[in-house]
PDB file of C-alpha atoms and ligand atoms in Angstrom:
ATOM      1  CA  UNK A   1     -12.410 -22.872  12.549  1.00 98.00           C
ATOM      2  CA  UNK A   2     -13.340 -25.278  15.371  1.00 98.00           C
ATOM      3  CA  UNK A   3     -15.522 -23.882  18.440  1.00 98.00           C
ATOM      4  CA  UNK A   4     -14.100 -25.039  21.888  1.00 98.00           C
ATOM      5  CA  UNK A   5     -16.412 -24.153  25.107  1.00 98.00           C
ATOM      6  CA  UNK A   6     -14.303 -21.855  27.610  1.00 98.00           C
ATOM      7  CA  UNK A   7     -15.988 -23.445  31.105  1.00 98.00           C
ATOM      8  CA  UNK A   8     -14.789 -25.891  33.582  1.00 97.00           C
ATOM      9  CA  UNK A   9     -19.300 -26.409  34.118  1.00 97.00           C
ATOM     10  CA  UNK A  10     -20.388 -29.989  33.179  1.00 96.00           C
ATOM     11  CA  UNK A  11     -23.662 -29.154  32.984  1.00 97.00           C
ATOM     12  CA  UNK A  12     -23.142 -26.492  30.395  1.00 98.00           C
ATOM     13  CA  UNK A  13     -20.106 -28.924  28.504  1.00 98.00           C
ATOM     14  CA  UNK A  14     -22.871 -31.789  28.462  1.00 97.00           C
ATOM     15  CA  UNK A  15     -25.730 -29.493  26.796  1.00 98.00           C
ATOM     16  CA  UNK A  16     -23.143 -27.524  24.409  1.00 97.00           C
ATOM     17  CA  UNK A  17     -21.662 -31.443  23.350  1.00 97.00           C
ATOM     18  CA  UNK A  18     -24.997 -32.666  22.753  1.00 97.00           C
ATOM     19  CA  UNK A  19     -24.965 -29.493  19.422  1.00 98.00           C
ATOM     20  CA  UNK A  20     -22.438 -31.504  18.101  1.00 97.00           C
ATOM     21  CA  UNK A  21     -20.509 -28.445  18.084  1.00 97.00           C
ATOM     22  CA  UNK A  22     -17.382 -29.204  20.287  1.00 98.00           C
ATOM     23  CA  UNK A  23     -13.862 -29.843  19.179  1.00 98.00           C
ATOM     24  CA  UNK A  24     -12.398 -29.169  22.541  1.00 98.00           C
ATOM     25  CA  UNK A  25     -12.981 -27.162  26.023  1.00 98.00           C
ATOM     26  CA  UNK A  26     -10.551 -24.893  27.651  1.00 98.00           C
ATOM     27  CA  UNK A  27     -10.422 -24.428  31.441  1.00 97.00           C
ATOM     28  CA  UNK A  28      -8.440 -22.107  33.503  1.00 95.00           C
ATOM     29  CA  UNK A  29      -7.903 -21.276  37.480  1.00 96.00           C
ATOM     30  CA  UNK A  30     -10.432 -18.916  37.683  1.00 95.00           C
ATOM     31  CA  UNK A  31     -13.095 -21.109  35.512  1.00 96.00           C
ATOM     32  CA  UNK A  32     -12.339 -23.998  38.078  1.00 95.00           C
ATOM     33  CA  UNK A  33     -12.646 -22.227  41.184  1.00 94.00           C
ATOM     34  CA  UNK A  34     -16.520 -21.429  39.995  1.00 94.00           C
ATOM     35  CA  UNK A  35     -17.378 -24.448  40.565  1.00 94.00           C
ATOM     36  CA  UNK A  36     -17.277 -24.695  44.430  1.00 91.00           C
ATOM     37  CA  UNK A  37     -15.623 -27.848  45.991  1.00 87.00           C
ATOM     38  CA  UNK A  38     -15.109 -29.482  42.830  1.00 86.00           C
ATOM     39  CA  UNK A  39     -11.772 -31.472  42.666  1.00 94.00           C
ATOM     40  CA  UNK A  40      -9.365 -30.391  39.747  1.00 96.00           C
ATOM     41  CA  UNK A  41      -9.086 -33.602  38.967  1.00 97.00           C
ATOM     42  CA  UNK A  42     -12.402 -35.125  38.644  1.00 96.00           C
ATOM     43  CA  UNK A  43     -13.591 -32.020  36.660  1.00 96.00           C
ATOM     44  CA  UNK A  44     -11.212 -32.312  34.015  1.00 97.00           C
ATOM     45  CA  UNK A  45     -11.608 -36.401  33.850  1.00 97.00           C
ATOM     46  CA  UNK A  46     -15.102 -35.621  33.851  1.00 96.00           C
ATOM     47  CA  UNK A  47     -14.391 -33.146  30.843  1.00 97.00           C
ATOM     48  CA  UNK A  48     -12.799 -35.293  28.896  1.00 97.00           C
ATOM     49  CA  UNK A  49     -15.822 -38.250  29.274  1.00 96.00           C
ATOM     50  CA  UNK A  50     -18.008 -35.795  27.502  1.00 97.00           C
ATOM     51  CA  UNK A  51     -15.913 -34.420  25.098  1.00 97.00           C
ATOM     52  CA  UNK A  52     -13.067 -36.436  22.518  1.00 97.00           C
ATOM     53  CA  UNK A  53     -10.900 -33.599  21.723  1.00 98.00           C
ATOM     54  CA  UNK A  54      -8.055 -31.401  23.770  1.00 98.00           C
ATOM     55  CA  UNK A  55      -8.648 -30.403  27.360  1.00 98.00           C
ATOM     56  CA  UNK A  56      -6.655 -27.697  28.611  1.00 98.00           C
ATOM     57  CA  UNK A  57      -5.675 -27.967  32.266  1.00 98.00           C
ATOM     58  CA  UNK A  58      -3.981 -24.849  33.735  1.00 98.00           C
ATOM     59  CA  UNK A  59      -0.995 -25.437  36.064  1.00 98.00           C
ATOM     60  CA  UNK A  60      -0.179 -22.638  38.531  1.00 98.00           C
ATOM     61  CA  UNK A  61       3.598 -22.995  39.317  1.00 98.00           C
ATOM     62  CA  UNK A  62       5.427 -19.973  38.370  1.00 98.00           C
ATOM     63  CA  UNK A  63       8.593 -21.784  37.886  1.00 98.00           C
ATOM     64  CA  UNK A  64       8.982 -23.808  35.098  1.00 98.00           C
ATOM     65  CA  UNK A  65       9.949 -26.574  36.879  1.00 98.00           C
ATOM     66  CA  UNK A  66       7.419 -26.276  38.957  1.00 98.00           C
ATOM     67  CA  UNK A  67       4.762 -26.066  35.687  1.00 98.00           C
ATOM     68  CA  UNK A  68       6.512 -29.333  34.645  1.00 98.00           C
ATOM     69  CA  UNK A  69       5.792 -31.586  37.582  1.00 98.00           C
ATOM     70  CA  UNK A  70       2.365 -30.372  37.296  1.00 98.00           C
ATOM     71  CA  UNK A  71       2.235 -31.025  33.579  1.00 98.00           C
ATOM     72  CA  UNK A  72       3.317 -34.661  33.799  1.00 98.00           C
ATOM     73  CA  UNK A  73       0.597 -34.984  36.462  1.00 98.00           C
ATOM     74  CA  UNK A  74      -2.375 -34.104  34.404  1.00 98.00           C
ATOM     75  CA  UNK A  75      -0.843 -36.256  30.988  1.00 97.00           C
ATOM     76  CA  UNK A  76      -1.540 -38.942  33.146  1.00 97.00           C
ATOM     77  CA  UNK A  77      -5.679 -37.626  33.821  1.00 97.00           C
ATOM     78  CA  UNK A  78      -6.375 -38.312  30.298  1.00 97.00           C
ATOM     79  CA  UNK A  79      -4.520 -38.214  27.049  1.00 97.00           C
ATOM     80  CA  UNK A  80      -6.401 -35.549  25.600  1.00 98.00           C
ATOM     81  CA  UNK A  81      -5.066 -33.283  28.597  1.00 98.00           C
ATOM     82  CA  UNK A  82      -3.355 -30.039  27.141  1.00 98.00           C
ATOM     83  CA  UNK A  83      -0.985 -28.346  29.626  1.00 98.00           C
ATOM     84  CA  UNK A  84      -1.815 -24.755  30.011  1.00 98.00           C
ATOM     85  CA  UNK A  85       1.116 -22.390  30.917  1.00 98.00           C
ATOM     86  CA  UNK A  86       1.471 -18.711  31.221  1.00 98.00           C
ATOM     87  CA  UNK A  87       3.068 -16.998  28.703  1.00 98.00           C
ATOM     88  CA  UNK A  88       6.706 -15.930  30.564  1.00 98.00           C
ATOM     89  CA  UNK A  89      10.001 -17.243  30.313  1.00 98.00           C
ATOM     90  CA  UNK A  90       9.755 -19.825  32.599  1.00 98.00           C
ATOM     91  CA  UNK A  91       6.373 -21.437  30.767  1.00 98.00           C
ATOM     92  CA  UNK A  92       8.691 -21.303  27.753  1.00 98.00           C
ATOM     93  CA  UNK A  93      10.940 -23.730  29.602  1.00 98.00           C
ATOM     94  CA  UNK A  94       8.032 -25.785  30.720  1.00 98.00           C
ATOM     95  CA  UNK A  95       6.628 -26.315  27.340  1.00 98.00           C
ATOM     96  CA  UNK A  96      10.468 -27.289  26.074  1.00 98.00           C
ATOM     97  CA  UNK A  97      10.601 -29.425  28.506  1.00 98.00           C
ATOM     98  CA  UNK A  98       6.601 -31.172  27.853  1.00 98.00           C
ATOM     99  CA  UNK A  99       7.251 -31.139  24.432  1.00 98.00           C
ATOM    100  CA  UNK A 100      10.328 -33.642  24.454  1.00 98.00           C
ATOM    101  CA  UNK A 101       8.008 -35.753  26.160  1.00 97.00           C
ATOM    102  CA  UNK A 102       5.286 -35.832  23.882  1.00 97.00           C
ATOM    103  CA  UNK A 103       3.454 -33.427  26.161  1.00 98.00           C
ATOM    104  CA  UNK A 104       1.020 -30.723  24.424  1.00 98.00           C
ATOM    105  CA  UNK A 105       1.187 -27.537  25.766  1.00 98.00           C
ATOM    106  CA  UNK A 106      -1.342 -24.015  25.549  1.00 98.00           C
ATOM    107  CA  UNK A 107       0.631 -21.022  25.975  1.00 98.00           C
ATOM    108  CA  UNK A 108      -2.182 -18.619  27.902  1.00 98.00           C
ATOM    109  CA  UNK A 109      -1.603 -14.871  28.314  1.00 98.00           C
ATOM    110  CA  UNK A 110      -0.716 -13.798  24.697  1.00 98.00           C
ATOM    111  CA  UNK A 111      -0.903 -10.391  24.630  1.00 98.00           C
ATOM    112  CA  UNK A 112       1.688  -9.713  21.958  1.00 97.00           C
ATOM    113  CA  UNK A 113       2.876 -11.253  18.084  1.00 98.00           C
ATOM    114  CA  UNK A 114       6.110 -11.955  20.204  1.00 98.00           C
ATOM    115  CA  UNK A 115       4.876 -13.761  22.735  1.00 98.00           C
ATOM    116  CA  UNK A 116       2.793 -16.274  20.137  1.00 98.00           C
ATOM    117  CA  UNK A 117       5.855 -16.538  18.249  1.00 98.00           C
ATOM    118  CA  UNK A 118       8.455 -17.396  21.190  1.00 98.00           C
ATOM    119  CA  UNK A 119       5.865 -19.818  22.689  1.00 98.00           C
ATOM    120  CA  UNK A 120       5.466 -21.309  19.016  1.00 98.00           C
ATOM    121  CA  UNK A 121       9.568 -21.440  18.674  1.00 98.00           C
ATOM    122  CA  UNK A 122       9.499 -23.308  22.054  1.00 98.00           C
ATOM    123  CA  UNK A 123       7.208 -26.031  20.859  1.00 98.00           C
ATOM    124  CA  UNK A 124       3.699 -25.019  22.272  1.00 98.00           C
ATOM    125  CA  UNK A 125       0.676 -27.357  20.501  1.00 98.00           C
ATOM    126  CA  UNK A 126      -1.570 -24.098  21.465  1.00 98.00           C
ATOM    127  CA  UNK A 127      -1.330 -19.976  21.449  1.00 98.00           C
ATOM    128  CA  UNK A 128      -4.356 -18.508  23.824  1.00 98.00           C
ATOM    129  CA  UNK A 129      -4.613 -14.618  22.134  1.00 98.00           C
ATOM    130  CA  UNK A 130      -7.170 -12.967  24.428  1.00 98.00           C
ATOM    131  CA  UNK A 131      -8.749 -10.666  22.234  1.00 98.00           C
ATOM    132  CA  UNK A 132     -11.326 -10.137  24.704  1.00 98.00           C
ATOM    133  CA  UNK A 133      -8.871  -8.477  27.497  1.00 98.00           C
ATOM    134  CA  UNK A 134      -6.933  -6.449  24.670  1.00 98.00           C
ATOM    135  CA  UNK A 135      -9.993  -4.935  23.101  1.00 98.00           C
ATOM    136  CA  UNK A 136     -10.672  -3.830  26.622  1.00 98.00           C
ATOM    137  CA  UNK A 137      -7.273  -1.176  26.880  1.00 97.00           C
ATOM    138  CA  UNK A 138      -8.739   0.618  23.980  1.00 97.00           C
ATOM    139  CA  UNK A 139      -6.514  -1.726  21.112  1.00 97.00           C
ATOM    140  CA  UNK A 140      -8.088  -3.556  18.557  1.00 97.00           C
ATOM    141  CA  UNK A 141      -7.553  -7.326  19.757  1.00 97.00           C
ATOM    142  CA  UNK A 142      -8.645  -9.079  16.246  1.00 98.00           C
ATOM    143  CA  UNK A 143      -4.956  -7.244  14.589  1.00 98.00           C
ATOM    144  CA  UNK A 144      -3.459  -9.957  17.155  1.00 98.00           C
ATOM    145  CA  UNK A 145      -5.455 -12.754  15.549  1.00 98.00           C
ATOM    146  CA  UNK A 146      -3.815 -11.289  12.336  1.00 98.00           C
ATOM    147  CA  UNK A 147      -0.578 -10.935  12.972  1.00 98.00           C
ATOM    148  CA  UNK A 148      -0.482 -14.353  14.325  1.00 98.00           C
ATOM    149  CA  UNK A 149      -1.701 -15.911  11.854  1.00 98.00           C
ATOM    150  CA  UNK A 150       0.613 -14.224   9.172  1.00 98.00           C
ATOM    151  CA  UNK A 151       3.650 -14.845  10.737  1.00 98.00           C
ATOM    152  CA  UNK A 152       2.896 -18.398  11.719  1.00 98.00           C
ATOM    153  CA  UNK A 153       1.704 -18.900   7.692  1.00 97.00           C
ATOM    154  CA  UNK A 154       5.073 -17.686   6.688  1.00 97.00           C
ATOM    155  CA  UNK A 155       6.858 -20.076   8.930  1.00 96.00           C
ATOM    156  CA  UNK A 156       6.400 -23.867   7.553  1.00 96.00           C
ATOM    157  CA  UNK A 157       8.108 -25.080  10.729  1.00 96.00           C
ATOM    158  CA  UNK A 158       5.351 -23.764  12.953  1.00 98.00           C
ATOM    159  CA  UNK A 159       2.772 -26.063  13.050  1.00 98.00           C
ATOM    160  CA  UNK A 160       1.086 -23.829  16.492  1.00 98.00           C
ATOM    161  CA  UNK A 161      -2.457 -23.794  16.507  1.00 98.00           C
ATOM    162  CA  UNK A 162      -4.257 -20.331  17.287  1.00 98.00           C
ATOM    163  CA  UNK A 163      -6.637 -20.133  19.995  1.00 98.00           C
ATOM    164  CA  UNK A 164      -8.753 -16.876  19.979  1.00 98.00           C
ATOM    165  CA  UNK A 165      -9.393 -16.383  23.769  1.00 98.00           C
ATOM    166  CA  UNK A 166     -11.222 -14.140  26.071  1.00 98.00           C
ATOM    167  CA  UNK A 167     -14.460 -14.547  23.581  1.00 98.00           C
ATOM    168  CA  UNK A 168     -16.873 -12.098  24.786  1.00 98.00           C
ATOM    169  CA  UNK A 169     -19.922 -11.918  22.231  1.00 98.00           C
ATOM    170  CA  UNK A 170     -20.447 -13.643  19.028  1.00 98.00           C
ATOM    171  CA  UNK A 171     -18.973 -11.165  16.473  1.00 98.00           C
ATOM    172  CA  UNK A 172     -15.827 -12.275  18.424  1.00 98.00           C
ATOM    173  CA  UNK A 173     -16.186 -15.742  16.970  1.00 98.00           C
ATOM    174  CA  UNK A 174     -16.854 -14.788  13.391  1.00 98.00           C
ATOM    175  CA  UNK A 175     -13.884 -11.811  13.214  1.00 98.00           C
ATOM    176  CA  UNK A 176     -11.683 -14.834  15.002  1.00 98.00           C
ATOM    177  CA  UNK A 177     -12.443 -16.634  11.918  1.00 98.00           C
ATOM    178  CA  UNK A 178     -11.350 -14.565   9.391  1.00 98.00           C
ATOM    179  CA  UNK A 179      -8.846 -13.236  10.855  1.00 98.00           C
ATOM    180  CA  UNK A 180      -7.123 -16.843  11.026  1.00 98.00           C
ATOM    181  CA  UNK A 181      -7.543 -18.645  14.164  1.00 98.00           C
ATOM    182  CA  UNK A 182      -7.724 -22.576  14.147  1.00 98.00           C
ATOM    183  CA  UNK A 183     -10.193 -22.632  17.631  1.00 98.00           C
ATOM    184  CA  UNK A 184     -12.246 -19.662  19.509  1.00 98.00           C
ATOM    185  CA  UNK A 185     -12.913 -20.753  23.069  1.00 98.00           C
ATOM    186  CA  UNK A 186     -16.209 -19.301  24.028  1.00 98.00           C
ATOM    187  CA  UNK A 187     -18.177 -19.141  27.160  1.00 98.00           C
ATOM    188  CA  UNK A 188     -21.753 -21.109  26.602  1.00 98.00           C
ATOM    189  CA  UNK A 189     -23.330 -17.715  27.042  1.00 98.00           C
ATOM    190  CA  UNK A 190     -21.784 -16.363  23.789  1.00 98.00           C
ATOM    191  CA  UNK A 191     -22.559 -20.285  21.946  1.00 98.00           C
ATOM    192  CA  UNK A 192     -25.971 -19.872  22.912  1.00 98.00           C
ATOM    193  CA  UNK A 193     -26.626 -16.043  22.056  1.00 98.00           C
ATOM    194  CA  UNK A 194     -24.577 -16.920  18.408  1.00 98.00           C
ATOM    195  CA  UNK A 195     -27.933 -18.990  17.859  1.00 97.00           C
ATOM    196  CA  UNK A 196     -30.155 -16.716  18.507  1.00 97.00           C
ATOM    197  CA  UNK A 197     -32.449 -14.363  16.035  1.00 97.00           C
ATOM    198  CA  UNK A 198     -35.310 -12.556  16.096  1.00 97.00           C
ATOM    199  CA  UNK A 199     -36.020 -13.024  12.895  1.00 98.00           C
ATOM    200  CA  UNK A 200     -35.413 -17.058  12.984  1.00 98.00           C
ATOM    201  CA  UNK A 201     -38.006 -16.451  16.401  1.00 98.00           C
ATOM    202  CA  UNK A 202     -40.574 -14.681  14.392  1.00 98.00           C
ATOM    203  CA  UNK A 203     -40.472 -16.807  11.439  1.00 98.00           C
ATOM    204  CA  UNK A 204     -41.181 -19.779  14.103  1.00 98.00           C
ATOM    205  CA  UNK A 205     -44.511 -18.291  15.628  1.00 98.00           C
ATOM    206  CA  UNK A 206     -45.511 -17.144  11.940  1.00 98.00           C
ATOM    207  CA  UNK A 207     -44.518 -20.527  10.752  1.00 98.00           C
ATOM    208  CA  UNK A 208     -46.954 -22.439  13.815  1.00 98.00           C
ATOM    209  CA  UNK A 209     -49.359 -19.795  13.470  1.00 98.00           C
ATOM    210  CA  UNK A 210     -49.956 -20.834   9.820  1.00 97.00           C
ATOM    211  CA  UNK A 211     -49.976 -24.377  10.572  1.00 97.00           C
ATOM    212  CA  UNK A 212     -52.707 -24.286  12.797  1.00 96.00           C
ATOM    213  CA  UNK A 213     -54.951 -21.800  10.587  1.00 97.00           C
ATOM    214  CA  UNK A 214     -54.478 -23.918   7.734  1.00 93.00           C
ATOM    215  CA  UNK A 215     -57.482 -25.389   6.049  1.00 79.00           C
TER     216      UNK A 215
HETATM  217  O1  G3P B 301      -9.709 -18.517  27.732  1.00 50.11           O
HETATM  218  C1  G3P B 301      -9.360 -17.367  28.419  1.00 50.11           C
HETATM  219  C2  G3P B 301     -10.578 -16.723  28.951  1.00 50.11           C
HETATM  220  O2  G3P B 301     -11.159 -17.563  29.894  1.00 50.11           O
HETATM  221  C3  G3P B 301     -10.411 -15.386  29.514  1.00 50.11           C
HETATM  222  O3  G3P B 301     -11.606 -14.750  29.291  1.00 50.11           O
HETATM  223  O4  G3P B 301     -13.394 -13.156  29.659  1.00 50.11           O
HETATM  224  O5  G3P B 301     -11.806 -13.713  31.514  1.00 50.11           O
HETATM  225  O6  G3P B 301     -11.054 -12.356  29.577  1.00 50.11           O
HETATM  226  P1  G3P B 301     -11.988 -13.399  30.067  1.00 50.11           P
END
């Protein structure tokens, strides 16, 4: 499973790239607007300097023609650009439409097998699940990874990658995994706490201490 970096921050894209970790970096409205007065599309050109694998822009159009124009605007950022489109019927349309033009598309807002499997039917490159945002209304969000991920197996046309979204602590990434997703898109907060143990911290100091006592 690759590991993408949810985060539209260069500083944190730079640090998490030098791991050698990233396949790819997912941004969305909300992730942009963090970083004050940045320009949509410097950030994402930026983005895609640091890292050499899909970049999802999100467009905001609620039409789908609307999602279109906006679409064809960011192919021509960078040609790792993904177009990120909400999961309704008029995103449908819009990645249709992308996808006759060689446009890859990330259907966001999967809440539902139905929704990943329309959005798949319709040509999307990407599915965003957001197991993170169904786990919180009490359902278990990792049987949406699942059910996915079966019903795009049994399907030879479907060649839709899954995206585990909404990533909120690291036993997200490693359920994500075997529960069949291509990518989980996780904040640098959640990259950085996957690394850490106390044990591998202990075994450090014990480790120094016993180099500088030794004989
Ligand atoms: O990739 C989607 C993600 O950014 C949403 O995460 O934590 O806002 O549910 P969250």
């Amino acid at each position: 499973m690759q590991i993408y970096l949810d985060t539209a921050n260069i500083s944190e894209i730079r640090e998490a790239a030098s791991w050698g970790i990233l396949s790819g970096v997912t941004t969305n409205p909300t992730l942009v607007a963090r970083e004050k007065g940045a320009d949509f599309k410097s950030v994402i050109s930026e983005i895609a300097e640091l890292v050499d694998g899909p970049i999802s822009a999100e467009a905001v159009s609620l039409d789908g023609e609307g999602m279109v124009k906006e679409g064809l605007e960011f192919a021509t950022w960078h040609p790792n650009v993904i177009v990120k489109v909400p999961s309704t019927t008029e995103g449908l349309k819009a990645v249709y439409q992308l996808a006759r033009k060689g446009i890859r598309t990330n259907v966001t807002l999967i809440f539902n097998a139905s929704q990943a499997l329309l959005a798949a039917r319709a040509g999307a490159f990407i599915v965003s699940p957001f197991v993170g945002r169904v786990d919180d209304t009490g359902v278990d969000g990792m049987q949406l990874i699942r059910e996915i991920s079966q019903i795009y197996k049994s399907d030879s046309e479907i060649t839709t990658k899954i995206i585990s979204a909404s990533i909120r602590h690291p036993r997200h990434i490693i359920d994500s995994a075997l529960a069949g997703a291509d990518i989980a898109t996780c904040p640098f907060k959640v990259l950085q706490m996957s690394m850490r143990h106390p044990l591998t911290d202990r075994g450090i100091e014990q480790f120094l201490a016993d180099w500088k006592a030794r004989a």
